[in-house]
CSV table of C-alpha atoms in Angstrom, one decimal:
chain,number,residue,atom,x,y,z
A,1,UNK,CA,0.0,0.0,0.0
A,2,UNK,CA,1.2,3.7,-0.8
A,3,UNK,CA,1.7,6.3,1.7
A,4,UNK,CA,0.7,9.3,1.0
A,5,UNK,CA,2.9,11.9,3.5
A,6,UNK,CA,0.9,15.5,4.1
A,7,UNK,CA,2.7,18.1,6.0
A,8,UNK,CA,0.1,18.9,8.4
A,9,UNK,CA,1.3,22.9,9.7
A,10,UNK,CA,4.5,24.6,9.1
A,11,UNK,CA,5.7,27.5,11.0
A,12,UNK,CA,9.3,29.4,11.6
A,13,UNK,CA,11.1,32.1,13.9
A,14,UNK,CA,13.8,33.9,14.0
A,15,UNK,CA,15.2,35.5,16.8
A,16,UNK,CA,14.1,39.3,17.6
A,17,UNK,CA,17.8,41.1,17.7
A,18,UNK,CA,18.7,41.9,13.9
A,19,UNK,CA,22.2,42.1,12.6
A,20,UNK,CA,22.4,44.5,9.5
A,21,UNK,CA,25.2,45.1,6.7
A,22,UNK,CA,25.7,48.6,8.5
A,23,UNK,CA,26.1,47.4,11.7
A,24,UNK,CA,28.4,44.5,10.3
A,25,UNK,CA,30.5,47.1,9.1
A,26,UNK,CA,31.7,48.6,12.8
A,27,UNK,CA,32.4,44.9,13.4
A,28,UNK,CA,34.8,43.7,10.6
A,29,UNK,CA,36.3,45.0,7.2
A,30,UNK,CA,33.2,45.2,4.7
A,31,UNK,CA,30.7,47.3,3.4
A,32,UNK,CA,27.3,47.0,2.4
A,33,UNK,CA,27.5,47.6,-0.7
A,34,UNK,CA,30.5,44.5,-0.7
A,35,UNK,CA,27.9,42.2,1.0
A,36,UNK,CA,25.1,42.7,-0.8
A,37,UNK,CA,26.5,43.1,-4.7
A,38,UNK,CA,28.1,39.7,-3.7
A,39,UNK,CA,25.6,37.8,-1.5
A,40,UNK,CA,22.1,39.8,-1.5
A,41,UNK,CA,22.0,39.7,2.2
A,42,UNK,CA,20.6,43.0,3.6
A,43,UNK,CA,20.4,41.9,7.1
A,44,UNK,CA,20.4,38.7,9.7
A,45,UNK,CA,18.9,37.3,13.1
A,46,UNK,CA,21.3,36.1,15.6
A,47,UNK,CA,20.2,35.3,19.5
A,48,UNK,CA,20.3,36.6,22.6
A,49,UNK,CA,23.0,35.8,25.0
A,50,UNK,CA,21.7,32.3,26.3
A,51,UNK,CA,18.9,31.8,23.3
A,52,UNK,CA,19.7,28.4,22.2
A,53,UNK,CA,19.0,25.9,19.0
A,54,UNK,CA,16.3,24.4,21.3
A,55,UNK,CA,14.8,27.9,21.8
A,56,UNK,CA,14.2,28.9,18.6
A,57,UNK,CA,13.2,25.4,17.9
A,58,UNK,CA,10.5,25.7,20.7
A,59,UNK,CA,8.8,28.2,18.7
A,60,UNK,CA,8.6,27.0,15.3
A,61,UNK,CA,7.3,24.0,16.8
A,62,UNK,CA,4.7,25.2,18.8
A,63,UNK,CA,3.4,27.1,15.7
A,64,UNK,CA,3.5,24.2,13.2
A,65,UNK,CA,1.6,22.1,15.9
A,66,UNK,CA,-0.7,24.9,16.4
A,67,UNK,CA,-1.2,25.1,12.6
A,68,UNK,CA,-1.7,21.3,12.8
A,69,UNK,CA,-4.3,21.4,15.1
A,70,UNK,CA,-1.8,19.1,17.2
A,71,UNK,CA,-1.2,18.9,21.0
A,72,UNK,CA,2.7,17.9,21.4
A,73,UNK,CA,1.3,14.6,23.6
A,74,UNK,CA,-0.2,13.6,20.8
A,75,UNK,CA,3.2,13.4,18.8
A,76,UNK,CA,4.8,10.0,18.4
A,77,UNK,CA,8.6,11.1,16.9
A,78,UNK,CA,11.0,14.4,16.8
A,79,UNK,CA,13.2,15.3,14.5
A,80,UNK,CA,15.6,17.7,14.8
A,81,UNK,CA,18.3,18.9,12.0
A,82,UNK,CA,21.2,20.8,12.9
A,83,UNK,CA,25.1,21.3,13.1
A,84,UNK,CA,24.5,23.7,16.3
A,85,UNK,CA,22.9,21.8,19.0
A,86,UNK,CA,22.6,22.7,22.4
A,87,UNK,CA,24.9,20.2,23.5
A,88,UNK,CA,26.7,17.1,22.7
A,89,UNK,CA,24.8,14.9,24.6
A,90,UNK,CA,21.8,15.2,25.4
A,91,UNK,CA,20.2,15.6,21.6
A,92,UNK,CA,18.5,18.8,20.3
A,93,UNK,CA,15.2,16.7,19.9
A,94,UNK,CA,15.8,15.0,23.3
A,95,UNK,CA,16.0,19.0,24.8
A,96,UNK,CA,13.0,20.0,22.4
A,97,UNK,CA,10.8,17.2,23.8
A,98,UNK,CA,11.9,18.4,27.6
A,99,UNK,CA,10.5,21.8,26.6
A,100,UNK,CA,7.4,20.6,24.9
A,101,UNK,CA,6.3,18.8,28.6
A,102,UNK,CA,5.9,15.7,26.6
A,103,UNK,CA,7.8,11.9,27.3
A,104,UNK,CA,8.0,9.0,25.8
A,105,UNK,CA,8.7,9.7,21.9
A,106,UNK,CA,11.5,8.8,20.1
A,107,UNK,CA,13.8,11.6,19.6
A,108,UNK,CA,17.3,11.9,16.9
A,109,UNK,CA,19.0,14.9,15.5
A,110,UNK,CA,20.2,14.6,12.1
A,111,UNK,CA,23.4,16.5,10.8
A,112,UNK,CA,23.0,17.0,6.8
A,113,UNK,CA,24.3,20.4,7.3
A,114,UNK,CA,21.9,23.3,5.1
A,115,UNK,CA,20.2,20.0,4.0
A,116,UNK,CA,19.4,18.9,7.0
A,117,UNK,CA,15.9,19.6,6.7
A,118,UNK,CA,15.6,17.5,4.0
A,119,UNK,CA,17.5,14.7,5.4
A,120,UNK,CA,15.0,15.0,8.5
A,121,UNK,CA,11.9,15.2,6.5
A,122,UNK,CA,13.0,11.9,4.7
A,123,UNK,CA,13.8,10.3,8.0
A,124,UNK,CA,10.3,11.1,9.3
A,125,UNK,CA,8.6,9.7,5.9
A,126,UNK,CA,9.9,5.7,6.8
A,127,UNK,CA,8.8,6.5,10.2
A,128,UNK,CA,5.2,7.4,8.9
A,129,UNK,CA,5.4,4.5,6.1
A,130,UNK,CA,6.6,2.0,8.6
A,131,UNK,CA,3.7,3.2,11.1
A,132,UNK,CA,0.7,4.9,9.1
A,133,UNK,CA,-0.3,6.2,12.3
A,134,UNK,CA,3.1,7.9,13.4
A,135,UNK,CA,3.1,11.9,13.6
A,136,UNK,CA,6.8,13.1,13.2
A,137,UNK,CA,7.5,16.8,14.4
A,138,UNK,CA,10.3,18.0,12.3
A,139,UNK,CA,12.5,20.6,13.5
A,140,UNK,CA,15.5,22.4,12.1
A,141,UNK,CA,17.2,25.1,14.2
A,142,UNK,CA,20.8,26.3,14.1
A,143,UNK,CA,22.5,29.3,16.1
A,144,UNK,CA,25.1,29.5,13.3
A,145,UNK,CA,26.5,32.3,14.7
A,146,UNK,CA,27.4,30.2,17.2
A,147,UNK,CA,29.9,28.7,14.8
A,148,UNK,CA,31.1,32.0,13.1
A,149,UNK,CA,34.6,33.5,13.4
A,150,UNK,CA,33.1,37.3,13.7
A,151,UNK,CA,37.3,38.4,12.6
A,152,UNK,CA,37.0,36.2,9.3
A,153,UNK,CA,34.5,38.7,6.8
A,154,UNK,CA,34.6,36.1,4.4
A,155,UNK,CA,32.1,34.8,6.3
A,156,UNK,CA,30.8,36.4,9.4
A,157,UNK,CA,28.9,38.4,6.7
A,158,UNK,CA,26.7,35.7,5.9
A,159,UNK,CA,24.8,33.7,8.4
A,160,UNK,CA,22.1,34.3,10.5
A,161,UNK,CA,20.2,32.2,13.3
A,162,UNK,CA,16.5,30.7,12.5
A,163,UNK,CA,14.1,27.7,13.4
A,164,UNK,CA,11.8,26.2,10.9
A,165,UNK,CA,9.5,23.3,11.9
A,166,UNK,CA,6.8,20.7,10.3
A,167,UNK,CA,4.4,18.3,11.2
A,168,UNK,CA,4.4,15.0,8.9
A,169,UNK,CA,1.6,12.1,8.6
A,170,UNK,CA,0.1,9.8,6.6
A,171,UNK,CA,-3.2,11.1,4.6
A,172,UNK,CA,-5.9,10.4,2.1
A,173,UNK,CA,-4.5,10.2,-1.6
A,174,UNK,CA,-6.3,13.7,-2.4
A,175,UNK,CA,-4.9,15.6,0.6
A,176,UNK,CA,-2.5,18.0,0.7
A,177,UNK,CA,0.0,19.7,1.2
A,178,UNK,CA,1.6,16.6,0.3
A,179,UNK,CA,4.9,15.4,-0.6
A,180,UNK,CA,5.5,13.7,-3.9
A,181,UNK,CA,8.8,13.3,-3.6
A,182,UNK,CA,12.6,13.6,-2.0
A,183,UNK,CA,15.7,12.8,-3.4
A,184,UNK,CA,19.0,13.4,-1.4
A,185,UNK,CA,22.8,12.4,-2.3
A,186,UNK,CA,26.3,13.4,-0.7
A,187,UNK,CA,29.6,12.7,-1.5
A,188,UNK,CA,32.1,13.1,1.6
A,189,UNK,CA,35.4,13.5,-0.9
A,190,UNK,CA,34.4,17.1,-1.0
A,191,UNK,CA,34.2,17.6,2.7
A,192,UNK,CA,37.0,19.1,3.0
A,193,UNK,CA,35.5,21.8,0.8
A,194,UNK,CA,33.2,23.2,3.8
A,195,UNK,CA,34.0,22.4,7.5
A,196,UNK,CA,33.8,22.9,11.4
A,197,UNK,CA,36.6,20.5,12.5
A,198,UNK,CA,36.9,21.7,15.9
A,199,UNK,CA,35.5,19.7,19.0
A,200,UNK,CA,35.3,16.5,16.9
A,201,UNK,CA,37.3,13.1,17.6
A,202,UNK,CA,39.5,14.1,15.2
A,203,UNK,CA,40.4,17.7,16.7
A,204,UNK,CA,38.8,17.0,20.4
A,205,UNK,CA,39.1,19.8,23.1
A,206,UNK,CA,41.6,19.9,25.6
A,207,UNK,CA,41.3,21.4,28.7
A,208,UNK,CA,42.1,25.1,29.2
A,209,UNK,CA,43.0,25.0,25.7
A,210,UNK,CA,42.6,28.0,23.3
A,211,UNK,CA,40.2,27.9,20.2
A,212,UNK,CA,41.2,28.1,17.1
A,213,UNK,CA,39.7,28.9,13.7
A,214,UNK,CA,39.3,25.5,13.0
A,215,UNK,CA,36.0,25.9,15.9
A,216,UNK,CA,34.5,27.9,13.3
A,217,UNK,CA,33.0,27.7,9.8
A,218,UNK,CA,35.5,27.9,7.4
A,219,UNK,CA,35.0,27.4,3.3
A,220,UNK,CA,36.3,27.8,-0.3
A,221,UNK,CA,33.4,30.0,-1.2
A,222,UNK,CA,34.3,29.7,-5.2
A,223,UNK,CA,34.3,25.7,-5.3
A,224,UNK,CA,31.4,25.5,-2.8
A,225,UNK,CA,29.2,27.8,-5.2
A,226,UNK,CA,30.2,25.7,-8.4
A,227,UNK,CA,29.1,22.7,-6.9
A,228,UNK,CA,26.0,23.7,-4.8
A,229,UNK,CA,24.7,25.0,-8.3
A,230,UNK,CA,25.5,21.9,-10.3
A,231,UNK,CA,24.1,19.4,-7.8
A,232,UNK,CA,21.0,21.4,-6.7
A,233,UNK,CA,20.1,21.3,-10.7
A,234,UNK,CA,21.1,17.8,-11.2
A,235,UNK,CA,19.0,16.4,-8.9
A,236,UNK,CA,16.1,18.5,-9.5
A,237,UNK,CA,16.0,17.8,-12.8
A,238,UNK,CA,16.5,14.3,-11.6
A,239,UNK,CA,13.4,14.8,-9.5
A,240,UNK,CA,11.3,15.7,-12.0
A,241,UNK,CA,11.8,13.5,-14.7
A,242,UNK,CA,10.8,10.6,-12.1
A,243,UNK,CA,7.7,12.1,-12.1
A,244,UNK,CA,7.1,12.8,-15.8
A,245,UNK,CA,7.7,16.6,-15.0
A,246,UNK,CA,9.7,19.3,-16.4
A,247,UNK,CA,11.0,22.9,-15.0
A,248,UNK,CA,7.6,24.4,-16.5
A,249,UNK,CA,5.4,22.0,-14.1
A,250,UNK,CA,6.9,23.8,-11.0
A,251,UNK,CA,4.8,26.8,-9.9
A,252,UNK,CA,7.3,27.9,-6.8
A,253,UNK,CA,11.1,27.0,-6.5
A,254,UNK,CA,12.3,27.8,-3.3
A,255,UNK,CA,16.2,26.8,-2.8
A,256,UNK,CA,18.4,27.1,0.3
A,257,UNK,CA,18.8,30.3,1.2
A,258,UNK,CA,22.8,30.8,0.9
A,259,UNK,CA,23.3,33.7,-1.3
A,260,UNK,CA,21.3,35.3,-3.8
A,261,UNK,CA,23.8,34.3,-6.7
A,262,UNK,CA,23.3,30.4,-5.9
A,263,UNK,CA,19.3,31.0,-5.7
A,264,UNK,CA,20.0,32.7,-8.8
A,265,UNK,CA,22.3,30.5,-10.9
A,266,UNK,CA,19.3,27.3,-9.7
A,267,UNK,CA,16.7,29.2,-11.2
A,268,UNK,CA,18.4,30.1,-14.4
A,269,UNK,CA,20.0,26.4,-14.6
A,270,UNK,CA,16.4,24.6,-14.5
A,271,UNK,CA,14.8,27.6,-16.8
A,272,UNK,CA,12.8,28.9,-13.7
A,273,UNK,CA,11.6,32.8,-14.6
A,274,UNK,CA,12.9,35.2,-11.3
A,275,UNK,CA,8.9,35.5,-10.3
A,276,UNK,CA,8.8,32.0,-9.7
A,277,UNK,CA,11.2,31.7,-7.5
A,278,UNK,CA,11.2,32.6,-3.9
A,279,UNK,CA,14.0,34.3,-1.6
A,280,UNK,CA,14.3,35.7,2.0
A,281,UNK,CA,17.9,35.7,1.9
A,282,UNK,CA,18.2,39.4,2.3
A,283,UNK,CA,16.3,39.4,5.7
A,284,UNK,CA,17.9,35.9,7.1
A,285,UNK,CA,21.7,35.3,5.7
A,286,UNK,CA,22.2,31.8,5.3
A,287,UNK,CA,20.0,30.0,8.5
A,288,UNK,CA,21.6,26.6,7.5
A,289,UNK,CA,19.2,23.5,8.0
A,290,UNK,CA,16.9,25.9,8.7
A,291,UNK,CA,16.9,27.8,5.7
A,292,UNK,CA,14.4,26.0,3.7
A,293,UNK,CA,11.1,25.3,6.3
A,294,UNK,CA,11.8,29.2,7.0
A,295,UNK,CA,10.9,30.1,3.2
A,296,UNK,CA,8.6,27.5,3.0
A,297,UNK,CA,6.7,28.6,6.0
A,298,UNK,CA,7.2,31.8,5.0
A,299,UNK,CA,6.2,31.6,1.4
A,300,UNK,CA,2.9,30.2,2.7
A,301,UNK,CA,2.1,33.1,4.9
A,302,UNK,CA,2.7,35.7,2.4
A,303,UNK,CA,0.6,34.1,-0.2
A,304,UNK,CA,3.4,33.2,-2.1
A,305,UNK,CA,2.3,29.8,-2.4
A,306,UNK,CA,-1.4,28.7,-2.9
A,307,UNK,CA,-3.7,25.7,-2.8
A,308,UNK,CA,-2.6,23.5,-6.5
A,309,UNK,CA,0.9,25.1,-6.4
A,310,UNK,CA,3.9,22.7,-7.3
A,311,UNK,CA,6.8,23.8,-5.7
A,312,UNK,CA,10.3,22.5,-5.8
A,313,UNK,CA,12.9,22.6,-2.9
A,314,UNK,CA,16.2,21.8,-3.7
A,315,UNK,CA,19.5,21.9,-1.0
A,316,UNK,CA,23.0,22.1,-0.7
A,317,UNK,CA,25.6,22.3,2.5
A,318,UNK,CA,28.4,20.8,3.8
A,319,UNK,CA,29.4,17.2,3.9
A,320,UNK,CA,29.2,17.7,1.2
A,321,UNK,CA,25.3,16.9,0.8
A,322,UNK,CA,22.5,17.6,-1.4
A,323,UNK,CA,18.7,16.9,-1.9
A,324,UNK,CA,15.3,18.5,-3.3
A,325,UNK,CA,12.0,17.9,-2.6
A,326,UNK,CA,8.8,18.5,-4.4
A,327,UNK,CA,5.5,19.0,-2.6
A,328,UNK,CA,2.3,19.3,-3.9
A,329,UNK,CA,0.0,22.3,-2.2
């Protein structure tokens, strides 16, 4: 028997202190102009001293269960994506569930990087297929700035902290919003590519040690963007043709949100036209695993998406991994 898997509510925050270009530039060596010409970013969230992953996390769930017309008790899994936990141990969904008042479900963070949401909505679609009657809360939060070396303006300029969240099921054949499809791939060769070695096995903290850079996000921002736009493409395309569709069948493409160039260089690859396609990079830098439900939830509050529309969801991040999704509203 099929499954059909509807996203029951959506819903996103960011946190309330913004970060603009202007104030980035008492902080490190840029300029707006040099940010947004190169990036498209206007602006980003970051948290309050002691806001964590599980925080913002909190929110965006609360709303997607509200929007789901869900009590958290009646929840049987979490899902939570993100390189920035709270803590090692215990898990981001094992905090999140804490927070919610609720025991008993199974809890697991997945690490897919800015695909992480993908990766977790994936994970929650065997959970629903293996039990019909499972209802997986998806999470994915990051406090990226967490990670950020606010001396390097190669890339301090570009990240921002977010929570999206999503509530999956199983559903009747002609409910919606539904979701037709997701494909993901990685190849760990290119890891080296985009990193935060730091605190690992392999570079493990010491006591009253110094950190160094390696703590922090570092990247080769030409090679990343060459391969983020050939691999989000690919496997769209990929996507599609399972499904007997083409670039024209898409009524929304909503990428991860990294820079304006990437969203850009997608769209133009598949033959998207610019007012099909859906950015909020220049009010939330790059949000990481939390990019995506963001604009998704987003989209869906402004009206961007409506009731029939097709829209394609393709990621990139570190790892390095990939995916797309395509979701029928």
């Amino acid at each position: 028997m099929h499954t059909n898997f509807i996203i029951r509510g959506f819903g996103h925050y960011a946190p309330e202190r913004v970060l603009t270009n202007a104030d980035l530039e008492k902080i490190v060596d840029t300029t707006d102009e040099w940010i947004t010409t190169r990036t498209g970013i206007k602006q980003r969230h970051i948290v309050a001293e002691g806001e964590t992953s599980s925080d913002l996390g909190l929110v965006a769930a609360r709303k997607a269960l509200a929007s789901a017309g869900l009590e958290p008790s009646e929840l049987t899994h979490i899902v939570f994506a993100t390189f920035t936990p709270d803590y090692a141990i215990p898990s981001a969904a094992c905090v999140l569930q804490e927070k919610l008042g609720i025991v008993g479900q199974m809890c697991l963070d997945v690490q897919a990087a800015c695909s992480g949401f993908l990766y977790a909505m994936e994970t929650a679609r065997g959970y629903v297929a293996l039990n019909p009657s499972a209802r997986v809360l998806v999470v994915a939060a990051e406090v990226v700035t967490s990670r950020v070396n606010w001396e390097d303006r190669a890339t301090c300029v570009l990240f921002g902290d977010a929570a999206g969240a999503a509530v999956l099921t199983s559903g009747d054949a002609d409910e919606t919003p539904r979701v037709v499809d997701i494909m993901l791939g990685a190849d760990g060769a290119l890891g080296d590519l985009l990193t935060v070695r730091g605190g690992g096995s392999a570079i493990s903290y010491k006591l009253g040690q110094s950190v160094g850079e390696e703590y922090f996000v570092e990247f080769q921002g030409r090679e990343v963007f060459k391969h983020a736009v050939r691999h989000m493409t690919s496997i769209s395309e990929t996507l599609l043709t399972r499904h007997g569709m083409t670039s024209a069948d898409v009524d929304v493409l909503i990428p991860h949100q990294a820079n304006w160039r990437i969203i850009d260089a997608v769209g133009r690859k598949l033959g998207i036209p610019l007012e099909r396609v859906f950015s909020n990079v220049d009010r939330y830098g790059n949000t990481s695993a939390a990019s995506v439900p963001v604009a998704l939830s987003e989209a869906l509050d402004l009206g961007v998406i409506k009731p029939g529309h097709r829209v394609l969801v393709p990621t990139f991040g570190g790892g390095f991994t990939w995916g797309a999704m395509l979701v029928q509203f």
